[in-house]
Coordinates of C-alpha atoms and ligand atoms in Angstrom, one line a residue:
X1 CA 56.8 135.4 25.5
X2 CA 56.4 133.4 28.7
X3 CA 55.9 134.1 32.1
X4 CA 56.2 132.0 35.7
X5 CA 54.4 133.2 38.9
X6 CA 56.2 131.6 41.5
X7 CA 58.9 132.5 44.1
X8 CA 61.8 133.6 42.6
X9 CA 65.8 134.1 43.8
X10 CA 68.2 136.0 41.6
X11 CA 71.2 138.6 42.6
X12 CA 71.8 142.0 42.6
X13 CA 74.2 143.2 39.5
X14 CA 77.7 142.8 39.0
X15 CA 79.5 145.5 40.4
X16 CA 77.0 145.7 44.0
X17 CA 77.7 143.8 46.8
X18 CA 78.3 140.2 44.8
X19 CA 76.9 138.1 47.0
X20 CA 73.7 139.6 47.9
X21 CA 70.3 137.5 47.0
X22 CA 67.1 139.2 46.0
X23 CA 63.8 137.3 46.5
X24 CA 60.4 137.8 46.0
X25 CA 58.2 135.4 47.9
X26 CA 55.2 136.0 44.9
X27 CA 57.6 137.0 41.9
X28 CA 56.6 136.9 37.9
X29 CA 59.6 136.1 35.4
X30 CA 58.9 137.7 31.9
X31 CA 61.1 135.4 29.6
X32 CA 61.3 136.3 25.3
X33 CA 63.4 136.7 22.9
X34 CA 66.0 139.4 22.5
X35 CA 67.6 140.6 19.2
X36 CA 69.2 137.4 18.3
X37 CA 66.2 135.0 19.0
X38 CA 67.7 133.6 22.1
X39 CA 64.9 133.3 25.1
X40 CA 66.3 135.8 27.7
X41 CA 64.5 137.5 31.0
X42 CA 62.5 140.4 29.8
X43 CA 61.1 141.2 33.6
X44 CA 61.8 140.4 37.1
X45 CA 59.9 140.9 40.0
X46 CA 56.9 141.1 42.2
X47 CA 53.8 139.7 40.5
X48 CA 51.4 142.7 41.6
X49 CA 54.1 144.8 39.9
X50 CA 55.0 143.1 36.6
X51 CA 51.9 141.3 35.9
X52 CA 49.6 144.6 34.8
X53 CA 53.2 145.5 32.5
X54 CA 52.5 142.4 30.8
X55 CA 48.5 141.7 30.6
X56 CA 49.1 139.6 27.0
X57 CA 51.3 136.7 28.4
X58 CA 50.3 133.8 29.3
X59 CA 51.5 132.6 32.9
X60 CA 52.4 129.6 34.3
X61 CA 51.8 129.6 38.2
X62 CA 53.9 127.3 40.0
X63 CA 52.4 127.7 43.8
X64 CA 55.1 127.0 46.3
X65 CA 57.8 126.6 44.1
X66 CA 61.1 128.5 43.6
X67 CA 62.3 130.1 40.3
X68 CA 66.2 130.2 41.0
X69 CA 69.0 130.7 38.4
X70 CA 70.5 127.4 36.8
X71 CA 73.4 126.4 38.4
X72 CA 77.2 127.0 36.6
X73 CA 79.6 124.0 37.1
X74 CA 83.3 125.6 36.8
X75 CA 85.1 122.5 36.4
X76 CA 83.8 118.8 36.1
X77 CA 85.1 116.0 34.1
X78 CA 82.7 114.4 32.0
X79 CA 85.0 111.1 31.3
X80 CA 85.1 110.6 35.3
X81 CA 81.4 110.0 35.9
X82 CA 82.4 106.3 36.7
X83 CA 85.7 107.3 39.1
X84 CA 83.3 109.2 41.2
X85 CA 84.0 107.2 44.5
X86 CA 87.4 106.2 44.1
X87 CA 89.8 105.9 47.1
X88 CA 93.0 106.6 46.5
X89 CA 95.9 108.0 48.9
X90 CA 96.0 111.4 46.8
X91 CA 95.7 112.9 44.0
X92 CA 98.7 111.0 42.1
X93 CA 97.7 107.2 42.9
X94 CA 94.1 108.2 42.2
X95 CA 94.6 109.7 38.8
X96 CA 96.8 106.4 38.0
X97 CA 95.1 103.8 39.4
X98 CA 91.3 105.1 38.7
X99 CA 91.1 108.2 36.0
X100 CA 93.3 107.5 33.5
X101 CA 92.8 103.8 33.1
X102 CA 88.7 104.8 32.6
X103 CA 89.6 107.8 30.4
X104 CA 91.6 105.4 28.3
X105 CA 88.2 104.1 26.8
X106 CA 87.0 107.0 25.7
X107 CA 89.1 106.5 22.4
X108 CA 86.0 104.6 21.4
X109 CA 83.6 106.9 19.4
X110 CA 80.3 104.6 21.0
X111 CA 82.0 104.5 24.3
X112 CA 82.4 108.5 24.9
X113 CA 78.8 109.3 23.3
X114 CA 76.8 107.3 25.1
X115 CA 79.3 108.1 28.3
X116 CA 78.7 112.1 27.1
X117 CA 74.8 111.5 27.1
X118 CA 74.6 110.5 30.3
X119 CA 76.6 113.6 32.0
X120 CA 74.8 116.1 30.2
X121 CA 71.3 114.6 31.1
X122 CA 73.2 114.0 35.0
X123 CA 74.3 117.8 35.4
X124 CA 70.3 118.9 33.7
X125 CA 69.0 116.4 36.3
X126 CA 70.8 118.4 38.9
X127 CA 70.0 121.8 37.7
X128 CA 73.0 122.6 36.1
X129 CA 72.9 124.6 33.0
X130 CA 76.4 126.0 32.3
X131 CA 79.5 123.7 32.9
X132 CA 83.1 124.2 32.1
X133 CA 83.9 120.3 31.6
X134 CA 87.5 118.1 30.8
X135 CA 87.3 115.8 27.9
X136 CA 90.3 113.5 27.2
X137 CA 92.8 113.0 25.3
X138 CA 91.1 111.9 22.2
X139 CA 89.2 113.9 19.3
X140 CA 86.5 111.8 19.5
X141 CA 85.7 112.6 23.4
X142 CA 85.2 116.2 22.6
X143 CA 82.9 115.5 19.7
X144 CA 80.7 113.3 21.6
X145 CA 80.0 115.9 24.7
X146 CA 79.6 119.1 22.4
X147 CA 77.3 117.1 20.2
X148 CA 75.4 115.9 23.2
X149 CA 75.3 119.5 25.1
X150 CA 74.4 120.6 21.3
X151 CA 71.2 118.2 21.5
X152 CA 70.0 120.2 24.7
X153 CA 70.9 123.8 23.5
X154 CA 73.4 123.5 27.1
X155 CA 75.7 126.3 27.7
X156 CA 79.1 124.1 27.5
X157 CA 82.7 124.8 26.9
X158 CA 85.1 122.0 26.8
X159 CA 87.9 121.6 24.7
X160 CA 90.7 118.5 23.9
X161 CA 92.9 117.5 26.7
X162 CA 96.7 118.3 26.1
X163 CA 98.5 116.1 27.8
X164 CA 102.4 115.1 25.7
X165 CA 104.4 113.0 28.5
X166 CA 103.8 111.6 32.1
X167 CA 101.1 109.5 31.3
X168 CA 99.9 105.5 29.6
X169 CA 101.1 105.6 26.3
X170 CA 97.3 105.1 24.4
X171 CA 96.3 108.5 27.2
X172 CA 98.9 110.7 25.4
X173 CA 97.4 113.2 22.5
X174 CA 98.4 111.0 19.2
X175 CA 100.0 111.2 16.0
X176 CA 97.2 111.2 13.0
X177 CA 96.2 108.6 11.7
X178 CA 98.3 106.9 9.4
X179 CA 97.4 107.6 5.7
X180 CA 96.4 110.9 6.7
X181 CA 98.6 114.4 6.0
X182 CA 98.4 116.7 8.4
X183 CA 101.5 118.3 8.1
X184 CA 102.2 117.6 12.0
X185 CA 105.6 116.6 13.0
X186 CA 104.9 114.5 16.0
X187 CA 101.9 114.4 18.5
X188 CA 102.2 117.6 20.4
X189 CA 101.6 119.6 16.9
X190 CA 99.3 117.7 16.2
X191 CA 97.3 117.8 19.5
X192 CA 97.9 122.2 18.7
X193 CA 96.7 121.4 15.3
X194 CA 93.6 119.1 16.9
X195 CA 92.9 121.8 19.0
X196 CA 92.6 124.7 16.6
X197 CA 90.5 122.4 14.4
X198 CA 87.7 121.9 16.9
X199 CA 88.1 125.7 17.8
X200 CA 87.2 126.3 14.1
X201 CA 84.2 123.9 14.0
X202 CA 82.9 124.3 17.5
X203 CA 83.3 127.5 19.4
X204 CA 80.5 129.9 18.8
X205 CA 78.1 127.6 17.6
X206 CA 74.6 127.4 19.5
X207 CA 75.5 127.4 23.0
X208 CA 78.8 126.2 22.6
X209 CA 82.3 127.3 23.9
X210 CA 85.9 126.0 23.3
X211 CA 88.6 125.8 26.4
X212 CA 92.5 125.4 25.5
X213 CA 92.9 122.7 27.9
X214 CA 96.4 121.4 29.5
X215 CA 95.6 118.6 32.0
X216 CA 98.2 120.4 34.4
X217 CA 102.1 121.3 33.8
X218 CA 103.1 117.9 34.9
X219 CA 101.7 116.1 31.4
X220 CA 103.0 118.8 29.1
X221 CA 106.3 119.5 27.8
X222 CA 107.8 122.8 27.6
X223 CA 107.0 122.5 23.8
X224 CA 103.3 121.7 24.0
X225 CA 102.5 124.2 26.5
X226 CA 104.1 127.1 24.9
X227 CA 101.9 126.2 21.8
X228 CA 99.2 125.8 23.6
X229 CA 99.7 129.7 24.7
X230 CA 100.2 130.6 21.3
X231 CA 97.4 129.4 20.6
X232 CA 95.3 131.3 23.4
X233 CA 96.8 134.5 22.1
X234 CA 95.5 133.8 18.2
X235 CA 92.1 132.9 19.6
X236 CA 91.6 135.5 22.7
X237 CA 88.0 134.7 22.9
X238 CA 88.1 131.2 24.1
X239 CA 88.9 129.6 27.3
X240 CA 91.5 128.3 29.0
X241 CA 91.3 125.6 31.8
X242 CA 93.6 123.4 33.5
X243 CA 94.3 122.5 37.2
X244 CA 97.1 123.8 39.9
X245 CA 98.1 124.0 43.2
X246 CA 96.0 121.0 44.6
X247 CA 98.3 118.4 46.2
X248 CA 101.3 118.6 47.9
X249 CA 103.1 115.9 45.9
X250 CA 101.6 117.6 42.7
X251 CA 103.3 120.5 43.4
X252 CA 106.7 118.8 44.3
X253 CA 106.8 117.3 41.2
X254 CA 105.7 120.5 38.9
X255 CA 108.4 122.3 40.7
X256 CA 111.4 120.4 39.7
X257 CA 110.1 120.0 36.1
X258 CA 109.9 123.9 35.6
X259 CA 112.4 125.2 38.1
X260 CA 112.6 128.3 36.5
X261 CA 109.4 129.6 37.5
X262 CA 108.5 131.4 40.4
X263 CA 106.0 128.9 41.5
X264 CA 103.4 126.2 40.1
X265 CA 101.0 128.9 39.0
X266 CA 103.9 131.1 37.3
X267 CA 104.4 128.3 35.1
X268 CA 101.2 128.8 33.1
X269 CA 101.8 132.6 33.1
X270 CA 105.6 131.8 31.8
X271 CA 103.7 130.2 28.6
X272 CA 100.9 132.5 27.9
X273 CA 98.4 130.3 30.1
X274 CA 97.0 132.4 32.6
X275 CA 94.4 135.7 31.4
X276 CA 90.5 136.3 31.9
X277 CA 88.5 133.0 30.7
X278 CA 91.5 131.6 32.2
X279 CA 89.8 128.7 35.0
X280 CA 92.4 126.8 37.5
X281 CA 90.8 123.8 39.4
X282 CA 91.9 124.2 42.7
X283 CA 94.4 127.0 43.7
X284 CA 94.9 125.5 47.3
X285 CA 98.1 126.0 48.3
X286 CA 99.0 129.6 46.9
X287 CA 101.0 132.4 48.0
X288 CA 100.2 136.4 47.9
X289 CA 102.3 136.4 44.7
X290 CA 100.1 133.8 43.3
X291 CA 97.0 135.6 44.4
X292 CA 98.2 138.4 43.5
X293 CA 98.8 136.9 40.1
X294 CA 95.4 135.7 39.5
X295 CA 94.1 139.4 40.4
X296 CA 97.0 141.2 38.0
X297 CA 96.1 138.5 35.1
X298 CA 91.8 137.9 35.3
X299 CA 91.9 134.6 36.0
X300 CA 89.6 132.6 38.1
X301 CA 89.4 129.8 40.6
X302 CA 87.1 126.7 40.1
X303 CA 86.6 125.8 44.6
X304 CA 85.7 122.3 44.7
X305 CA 85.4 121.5 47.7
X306 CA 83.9 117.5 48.2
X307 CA 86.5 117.0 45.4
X308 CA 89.5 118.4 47.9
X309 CA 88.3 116.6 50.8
X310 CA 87.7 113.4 49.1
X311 CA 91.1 113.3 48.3
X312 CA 92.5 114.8 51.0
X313 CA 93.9 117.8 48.9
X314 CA 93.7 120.7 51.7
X315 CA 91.1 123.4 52.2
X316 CA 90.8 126.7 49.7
X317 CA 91.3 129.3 51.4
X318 CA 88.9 132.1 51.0
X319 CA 90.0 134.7 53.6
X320 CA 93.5 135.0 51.3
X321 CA 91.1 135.3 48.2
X322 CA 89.2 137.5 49.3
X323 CA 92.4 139.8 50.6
X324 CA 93.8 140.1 47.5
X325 CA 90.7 139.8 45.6
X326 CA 90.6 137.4 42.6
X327 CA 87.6 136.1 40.9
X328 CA 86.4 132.8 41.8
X329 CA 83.3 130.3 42.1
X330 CA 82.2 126.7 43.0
X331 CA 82.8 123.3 40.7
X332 CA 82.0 119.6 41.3
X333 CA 85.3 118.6 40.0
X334 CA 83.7 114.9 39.2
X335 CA 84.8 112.2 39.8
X336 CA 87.3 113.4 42.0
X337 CA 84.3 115.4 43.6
X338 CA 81.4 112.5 45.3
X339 CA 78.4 114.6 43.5
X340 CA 77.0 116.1 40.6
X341 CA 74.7 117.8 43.0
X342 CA 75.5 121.8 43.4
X343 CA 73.7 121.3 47.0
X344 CA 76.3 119.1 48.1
X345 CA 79.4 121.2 46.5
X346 CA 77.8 124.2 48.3
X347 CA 77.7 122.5 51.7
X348 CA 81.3 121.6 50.9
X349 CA 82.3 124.8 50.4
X350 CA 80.5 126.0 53.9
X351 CA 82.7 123.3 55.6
X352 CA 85.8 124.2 53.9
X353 CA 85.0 128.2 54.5
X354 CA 84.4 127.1 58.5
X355 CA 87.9 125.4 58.3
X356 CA 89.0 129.0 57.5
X357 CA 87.1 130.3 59.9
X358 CA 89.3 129.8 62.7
X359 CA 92.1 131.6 61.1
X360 CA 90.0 134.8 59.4
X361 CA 86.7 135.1 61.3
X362 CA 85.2 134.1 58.0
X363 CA 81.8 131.6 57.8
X364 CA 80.4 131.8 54.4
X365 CA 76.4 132.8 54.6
X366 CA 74.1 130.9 52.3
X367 CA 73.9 133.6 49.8
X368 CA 77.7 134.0 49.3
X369 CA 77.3 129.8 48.4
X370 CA 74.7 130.0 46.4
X371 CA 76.1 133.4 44.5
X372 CA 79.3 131.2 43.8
X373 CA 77.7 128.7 41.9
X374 CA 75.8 130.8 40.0
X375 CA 75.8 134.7 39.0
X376 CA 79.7 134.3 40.9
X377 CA 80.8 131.7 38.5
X378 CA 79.0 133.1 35.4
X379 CA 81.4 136.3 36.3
X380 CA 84.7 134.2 36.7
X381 CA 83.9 132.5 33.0
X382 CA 82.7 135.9 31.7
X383 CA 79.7 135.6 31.0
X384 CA 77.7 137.8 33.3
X385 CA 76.9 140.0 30.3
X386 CA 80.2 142.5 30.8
X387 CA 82.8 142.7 27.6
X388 CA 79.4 142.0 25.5
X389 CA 79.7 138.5 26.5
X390 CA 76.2 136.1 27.3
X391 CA 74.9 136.6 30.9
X392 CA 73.9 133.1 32.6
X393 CA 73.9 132.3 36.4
X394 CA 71.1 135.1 36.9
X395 CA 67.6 135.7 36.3
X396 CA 68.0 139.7 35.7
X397 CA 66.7 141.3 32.3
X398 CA 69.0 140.2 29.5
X399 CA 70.1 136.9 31.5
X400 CA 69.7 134.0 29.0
X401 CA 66.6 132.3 30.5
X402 CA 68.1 129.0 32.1
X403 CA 66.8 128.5 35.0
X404 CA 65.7 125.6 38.0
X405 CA 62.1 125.2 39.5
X406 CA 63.1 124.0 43.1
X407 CA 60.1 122.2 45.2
X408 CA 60.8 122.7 48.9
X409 CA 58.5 120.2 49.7
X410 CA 60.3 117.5 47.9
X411 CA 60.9 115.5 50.9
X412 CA 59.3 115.2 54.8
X413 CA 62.3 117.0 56.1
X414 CA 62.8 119.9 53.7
X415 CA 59.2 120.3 53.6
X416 CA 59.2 120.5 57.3
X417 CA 62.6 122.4 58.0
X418 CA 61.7 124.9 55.0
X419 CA 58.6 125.3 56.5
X420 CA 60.2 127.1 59.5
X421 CA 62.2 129.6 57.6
X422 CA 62.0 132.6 59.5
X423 CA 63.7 134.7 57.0
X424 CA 65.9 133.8 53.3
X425 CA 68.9 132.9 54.7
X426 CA 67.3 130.0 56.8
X427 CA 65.4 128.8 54.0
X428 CA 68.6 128.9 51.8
X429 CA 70.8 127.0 54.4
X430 CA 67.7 124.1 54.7
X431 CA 68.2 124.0 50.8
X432 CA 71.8 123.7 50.9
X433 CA 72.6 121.1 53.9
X434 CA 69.0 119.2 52.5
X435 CA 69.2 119.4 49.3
X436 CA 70.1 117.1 46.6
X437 CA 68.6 116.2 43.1
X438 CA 65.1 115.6 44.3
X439 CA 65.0 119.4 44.9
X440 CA 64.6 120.1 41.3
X441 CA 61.3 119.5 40.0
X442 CA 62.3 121.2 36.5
X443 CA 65.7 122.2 34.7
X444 CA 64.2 125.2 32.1
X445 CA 66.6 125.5 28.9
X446 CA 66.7 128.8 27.3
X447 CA 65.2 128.2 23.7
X448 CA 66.2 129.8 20.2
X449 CA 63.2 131.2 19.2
X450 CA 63.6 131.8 16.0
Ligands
GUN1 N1 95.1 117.1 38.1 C1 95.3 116.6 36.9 N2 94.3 115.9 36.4 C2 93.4 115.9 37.4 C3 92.1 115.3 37.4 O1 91.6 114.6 36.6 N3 91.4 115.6 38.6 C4 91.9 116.3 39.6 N4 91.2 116.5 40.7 N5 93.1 116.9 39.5 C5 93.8 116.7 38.4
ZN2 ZN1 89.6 118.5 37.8

């Protein structure tokens, strides 16, 4: 056992008010090991309080610091850390011109580890601890970035990228290799086969998580997708991800290729796609039938907002998600998103909500931000400790202990501007429109402990 006297921010539980931020300006967290071995928070609270419950641990006081949960990134691409920055005239031109000719590399087993290396140490050097992330198209991709989240015991779920038509030839999922029997018929089977394989030898393990992952409808036949929902219905425990309703021309073009649906979204319904651990990027431009769909079916939204207004996308809108009431949270969305920084993706998101504002009275308070890309995206991924899943994105008892040691003092303006909090939500909001990587003094990892 371990404990940290410092400030500490957490949230209420699940089922209260979501948003709503506890602090305790001279808090101890108790962190051990629970049944399994895995370093969770045994004790939360205020130090005069907790302290005499625990008289044997030995404490690590961290004066003017703030103990906050690690941050949960619900959709970034780790093969577009070197497209972040990449103008383009939408989402279409940007994807050919930039992402795909970059993600084409990543064939190369040296090329995606030491690429994979690098965005794992990035999103731990930004205080993110859980990440839903895109591979590509290749096998090897997918090794490389659960073998390098592996290395830090990360909380990471990532799975091969389907993606059958619409795209370079050496992007599409691939035959095997010749000389090898797989039994596959042709390159969609074998990217189902692919994907079941690294279900089999990844999901579960350590910290690890697989996600079913169709780029979008557009780069997916009828054939591949419909597997791709069988297979999400022989393996209900893993996730699904893929991207929708971002981009006018996007939507255009997944119209006329599945007409039959009722809209974008009810394509991935129509094939099994859409259920809890289900995560669309995006979700912009929705109806109440899609909303309403999201609700009826569990799935989530991954906001992300520098990533929509980079590329000119359009603006989520929260007053209709909040109407109907589906489950959503905050994601980088790199490299079409400019940071790896959840400060930045939060600010985003308050200028996207103010967008919204004008429409639905709605500003978004610094504790509904920070909830979203935390305890709020740890519920839309499932694991806020419901269904007997891992709780991350929280510092209550039980969490898994990942957590951020944030120094307010990091530079002369936050030191000064924090300094003037008059009460949390100030000192939030100076965090959030200041903040970036040099707020984090410390990424903390829980540890297996046995
Ligand atoms: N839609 C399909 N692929 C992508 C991608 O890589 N990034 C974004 N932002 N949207 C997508
Ligand atoms: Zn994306």
């Amino acid at each position: 056992m371990k404990a940290y006297r410092a400030s500490l921010l957490w949230f209420a539980p699940p089922g209260e008010a979501p948003a709503r931020a506890l602090y305790e300006p001279d808090g101890l967290l108790v962190v051990g090991p629970d049944a399994r071995g895995t370093q969770v928070v045994q004790a939360i609270g205020a130090w005069s309080v907790v302290a005499p419950q625990y008289p044997q641990v030995p404490v690590e006081h961290l004066p003017g610091r703030i103990i906050a949960p690690g941050f949960v990134d619900l959709h970034v691409h780790f093969p577009q850390t070197n497209v972040i920055g990449s103008p383009a005239d939408g989402l279409l031109p940007w994807l050919e011109n930039y992402t795909f000719p970059e993600e084409k590399r990543f064939a190369a087993p040296e090329y995606s580890a030491q690429a994979a290396t690098f965005f794992i140490a990035e999103l731990l050097r930004n205080g993110v601890t859980t990440a839903l992330a895109f591979a590509t198209s290749h096998t090897e991709s997918v090794n490389a970035l659960f073998a390098a989240a592996q290395a830090e015991r990360m909380r990471l779920v990532t799975g091969l990228c389907l993606m059958d038509r619409h795209a370079p030839a050496d992007l599409l999922n691939q035959c095997a290799a010749a000389g090898t029997s797989t039994g596959a018929k042709d390159a969609t089977e074998q990217s189902l086969l692919d994907s079941e394989a690294l279900i089999r030898q990844w999901h579960g393990k350590d910290r690890l998580g697989y996600a079913i992952t169709p780029r979008f409808a557009p780069t997916s036949t009828d054939a591949q997708l419909r597997g791709a929902g069988e297979l999400a219905a022989k393996y209900p425990e893993v996730w699904i991800q893929s991207h929708v309703a971002e981009n006018k021309a996007e939507i255009a073009w997944a119209r006329e290729l599945f007409p039959e649906s009722r809209s974008y979204l009810a394509t991935y319904a129509d094939f099994g796609l859409m259920r809890k651990k289900a995560i669309y990027a995006h979700c912009i431009h929705f109806d109440d039938d899609d909303r309403q769909l999201m609700r009826e079916t569990g799935a989530a939204a991954a906001i992300s907002p520098t990533s929509n207004l980079f590329l000119g996308s359009g603006f989520f809108d929260y007053a209709g998600a909040d109407r109907v009431g589906f489950r959503y949270g905050l994601a980088s969305d790199v490299g079409g998103g400019t940071s790896f920084s959840p400060f930045h993706t939060m600010l985003g998101a308050y200028y996207v909500g103010r967008e919204g504002q004008t429409k639905a009275g709605l500003s978004l308070s610094p504790q509904a931000l920070w909830w979203q890309h935390t305890a709020g995206a740890a519920q839309a991924l499932g694991l806020d400790g419901t269904d007997g899943q891992a709780a991350v994105g929280n510092l209550l008892p039980g969490c898994e202990a990942d957590f951020v040691v944030l120094n307010p003092q990091a530079t002369p303006l936050l030191a000064r501007k924090t300094a003037l909090a008059n009460h949390l939500d100030e000192l939030l909001f100076s965090m959030i429109v200041l903040g970036d990587d040099r707020l984090i003094e410390k990424t903390v990892i829980s540890q297996a402990m046995v």
